[in-house]
Amino acid sequence: MSTMTTPVETMPDVQSSVDTRRIPIQKVGVKDVTYPMLLQTNTEVLPTVAEWELTVALPAEEKGTHMSRFLELLEQYRAQPMSMSRFCQMTAAMLGLLNATEGDVTATFPYFMNKVAPVSGVASLLDYQVSWTANAMATVDDEADVQFELTVLVPVTSLCPCSKAISQYGAHNQRSHVTVSVVGHPEHLQLDSLIQTIEAQASCELWGLLKRTDEKYVTERAYENPKFVEDLVRDVAVAISQMKGVEGYRIEAENFESIHNHSAYAVVEG
Amino acid sequence: MSTMTTPVETMPDVQSSVDTRRIPIQKVGVKDVTYPMLLQTNTEVLPTVAEWELTVALPAEEKGTHMSRFLELLEQYRAQPMSMSRFCQMTAAMLGLLNATEGDVTATFPYFMNKVAPVSGVASLLDYQVSWTANAMATVDDEADVQFELTVLVPVTSLCPCSKAISQYGAHNQRSHVTVSVVGHPEHLQLDSLIQTIEAQASCELWGLLKRTDEKYVTERAYENPKFVEDLVRDVAVAISQMKGVEGYRIEAENFESIHNHSAYAVVEG
Amino acid sequence: MSTMTTPVETMPDVQSSVDTRRIPIQKVGVKDVTYPMLLQTNTEVLPTVAEWELTVALPAEEKGTHMSRFLELLEQYRAQPMSMSRFCQMTAAMLGLLNATEGDVTATFPYFMNKVAPVSGVASLLDYQVSWTANAMATVDDEADVQFELTVLVPVTSLCPCSKAISQYGAHNQRSHVTVSVVGHPEHLQLDSLIQTIEAQASCELWGLLKRTDEKYVTERAYENPKFVEDLVRDVAVAISQMKGVEGYRIEAENFESIHNHSAYAVVEG
Amino acid sequence: MSTMTTPVETMPDVQSSVDTRRIPIQKVGVKDVTYPMLLQTNTEVLPTVAEWELTVALPAEEKGTHMSRFLELLEQYRAQPMSMSRFCQMTAAMLGLLNATEGDVTATFPYFMNKVAPVSGVASLLDYQVSWTANAMATVDDEADVQFELTVLVPVTSLCPCSKAISQYGAHNQRSHVTVSVVGHPEHLQLDSLIQTIEAQASCELWGLLKRTDEKYVTERAYENPKFVEDLVRDVAVAISQMKGVEGYRIEAENFESIHNHSAYAVVEG
């Protein structure tokens, strides 16, 4: 077979040649990689499946990066429980593996919380989309500075204050996505309490399984607690800015309006 | 340049060789083709952009179809106003162009209706996703029998009867998608009246632009008119089955529940 | 709190009232439910995350189904290893829980195979999208007949025979999706061998991690092995129809053409 | 009817009340609005359909914005041919309509170029996704400063230099998306020449319709012109930075690798 006749050391290594265009590349790597992850929470190891993006910066004089090494990194870490701190260490290790001075890793995955319905007490899981992003910069002593960002998309109910105020009965409400990114040290950020803090600011939180007594509760709770999309992002901002370990935040809310075929949308950064 | 040295008549024509696997192919062609369309309505020509799928059946003994001819067909028809009848003629013409005895064309495109808000009377457009599908079968006299199906996705408000009945105030409501396919002669089906018939069965229809007086109206209208996902598909079925020209239907409703992170869903065929 | 003042037995039960529209509903239930699944393979238990759709048929005289019970079913089964047979049992159990005579469950989830690169021998995972669908019909003796369908989307390389034949060098190639559904008894269908059978028919199979010696192999292997989209579905059809336990199949291939902005597409059913 | 009994001037205007949370909102408005657009090019008016996002900044002391006015703005401008300059004027006009000091409008829409196949000369359209974004800031004299950004996603062929260099024959190639954003004065940016400049840097450009003589050309052209994802972004950067009117750029390339189930990806900003 032809592949047997070419020893690897005699193959041309195009990526390693010198580039003369004088254009450094901020990010080069792999994207849309689906790979499993053993999520390490405070209390347990939860297997999940993540979408990964791994990139490094490429200096102007280098022609190409070594794409296969990103997959080697994923393969090397996949059997190990992955905490947010471990994720930052993996990003720092990528710099050495790729001979790079800067690099980014993002993993996006479904996460579940076990929730108890508010009246009946029946238990079920609710799913959230979580992203971790780490940026590593090499330092002079061959170490790396790593910045970490935790993002979570929390689905909630929003109920319109204007609709309630002007109508004799009822008020339009809908599912909304509140997406919060927080910057901080990975050992000081708490995913579960971040989710609970966000849910507490909504007109009502969601559950997977609700019995009729619960449905009465969530209906009335949302009606008693109307919020504009502006209220959602502001109330979440007030609550998040008081959380321990949060050094910066970005809050985005999108209401899939039940009375329109478009969304109401707001963003606050602080 | 090398391409100049090979006259087309001496090029191998791999697709035209004989196949010995004895497996007829039900559908082969092109998919995810984005091409403009001049939509001919009853009253005007509306330019829109469609996603196209064009396929033919391939007999067991033929190795391949001629992919470029599907694009030639689109190119040939794109400057002509396209009614549902013209679309059926185009599908029949495809059989001759591709030397096929059966073929299907689907075009999916955004469609707008100019709607007047219920109290203020302000006008705005609402968008719907429409699909046309034609299936053509060659007949012995070199003509073609064409079956036509019209599909429209209508976004509406649904308000939960159970939530209303058990709660002291309020009721959860949400955006829903009602997707209706009807089979019939292209000259007997009316898109606008189909959309209006579907909207009339919802808890409330949607508008792009609503002033406060309108928002009061739609809030109260939905509250006075609660519907389960089961009610939505049944009420649409009753209304559609009485429409002139409808020979068969499929009705699907998906409620993006405001109290859950999943949908309620129902299908009726008749 | 208001919710405490209404005992559940006095709440109106709107879903249980009688319907007079005389329209049976083929499917009603929940859709787009994200819930974890403990996938039981022949050799191990692999945790994954699935998208679920659970529906039952509703007779003409019943107003509504009981949506919360679908989530109770998921909650009840989520801690148990789920084989294809267990999935069929769960679908049968749904009929009793929902007082229904027919019902369907579909779960769609990412699945990984550990693959060894063809020359270097390095190992990595490749992801596939798998769906299980079961349809249960109640029988007179309070049992259920269950039909099962296994679907897998296998990404592969396709290389165009025409492009190779007419060009002095090179040939356009691209990623393709081969999606195969097979009907059969859940104890006779083998997911891994189904995937391998499909991959063997492509111009070349894919790997997550390839070193340079492997890249030479896959490049030459695809060039030596050109396939039209028609060849892909036919060769898979020939191979699948010889597999033990396959009672029916549907094969779909979509080539994301590297020379166009649309796909070539084919379907064979047998 | 209840809605008739409440004159609008007596309705509570919740959005106009004073907010005490001291949190300014960077962006609030509407998103995922589908509305038609009459695209004014240098030579003609092309009707298309756009997805819109319109937002304004909201000062800390204002409770809410007036959502319906964004739709009024769209309605007001939809019958007018929309050039990039007109789009900037519309964004400036939004500030007055919403009583805002800063605001952003983005419209994303399909755009077609009429392309002639390289050997046969047959004509067909190719589709591109285009986005316009304008940011308007009020100035002291009641005017507005407007920044404009033009983005286009250009699908192309990329062929791997490493695969070509190490293989006896063939080379893996695939469809790639090159997404370029340029900042500049709307009267100095040229969409068609931007697209052509990007296409000229790819291994080969795409066409909707290719005959066999063309397929030979594009196959050989791509083989003669291999490019890594790094080469793509660098060569586009060199070419774009020499274009008249471009004050800044961001270039992103994603190769949907034909030998992997993930993408190679690169970003350059300048």
Tab-separated table of C-alpha atoms in Angstrom, chain D residues 17 74 104 107 135 144-145 162 176 193 214 216 224 260-261:
chain	number	residue	atom	x	y	z
D	17	SER	CA	-41.958	55.607	35.115
D	74	LEU	CA	-39.012	49.440	9.911
D	104	ASP	CA	-27.526	50.128	16.834
D	107	ALA	CA	-29.798	43.757	9.109
D	135	ASN	CA	-23.956	52.458	15.452
D	144	ALA	CA	-25.528	61.836	15.086
D	145	ASP	CA	-22.155	60.253	14.424
D	162	CYS	CA	-0.182	19.341	3.440
D	176	SER	CA	-15.184	26.852	3.610
D	193	SER	CA	-15.680	44.051	-5.215
D	214	ASP	CA	-16.136	23.895	-15.718
D	216	LYS	CA	-12.508	20.104	-14.748
D	224	GLU	CA	-2.954	24.127	-8.292
D	260	HIS	CA	-12.747	15.153	10.048
D	261	ASN	CA	-16.109	15.772	11.707
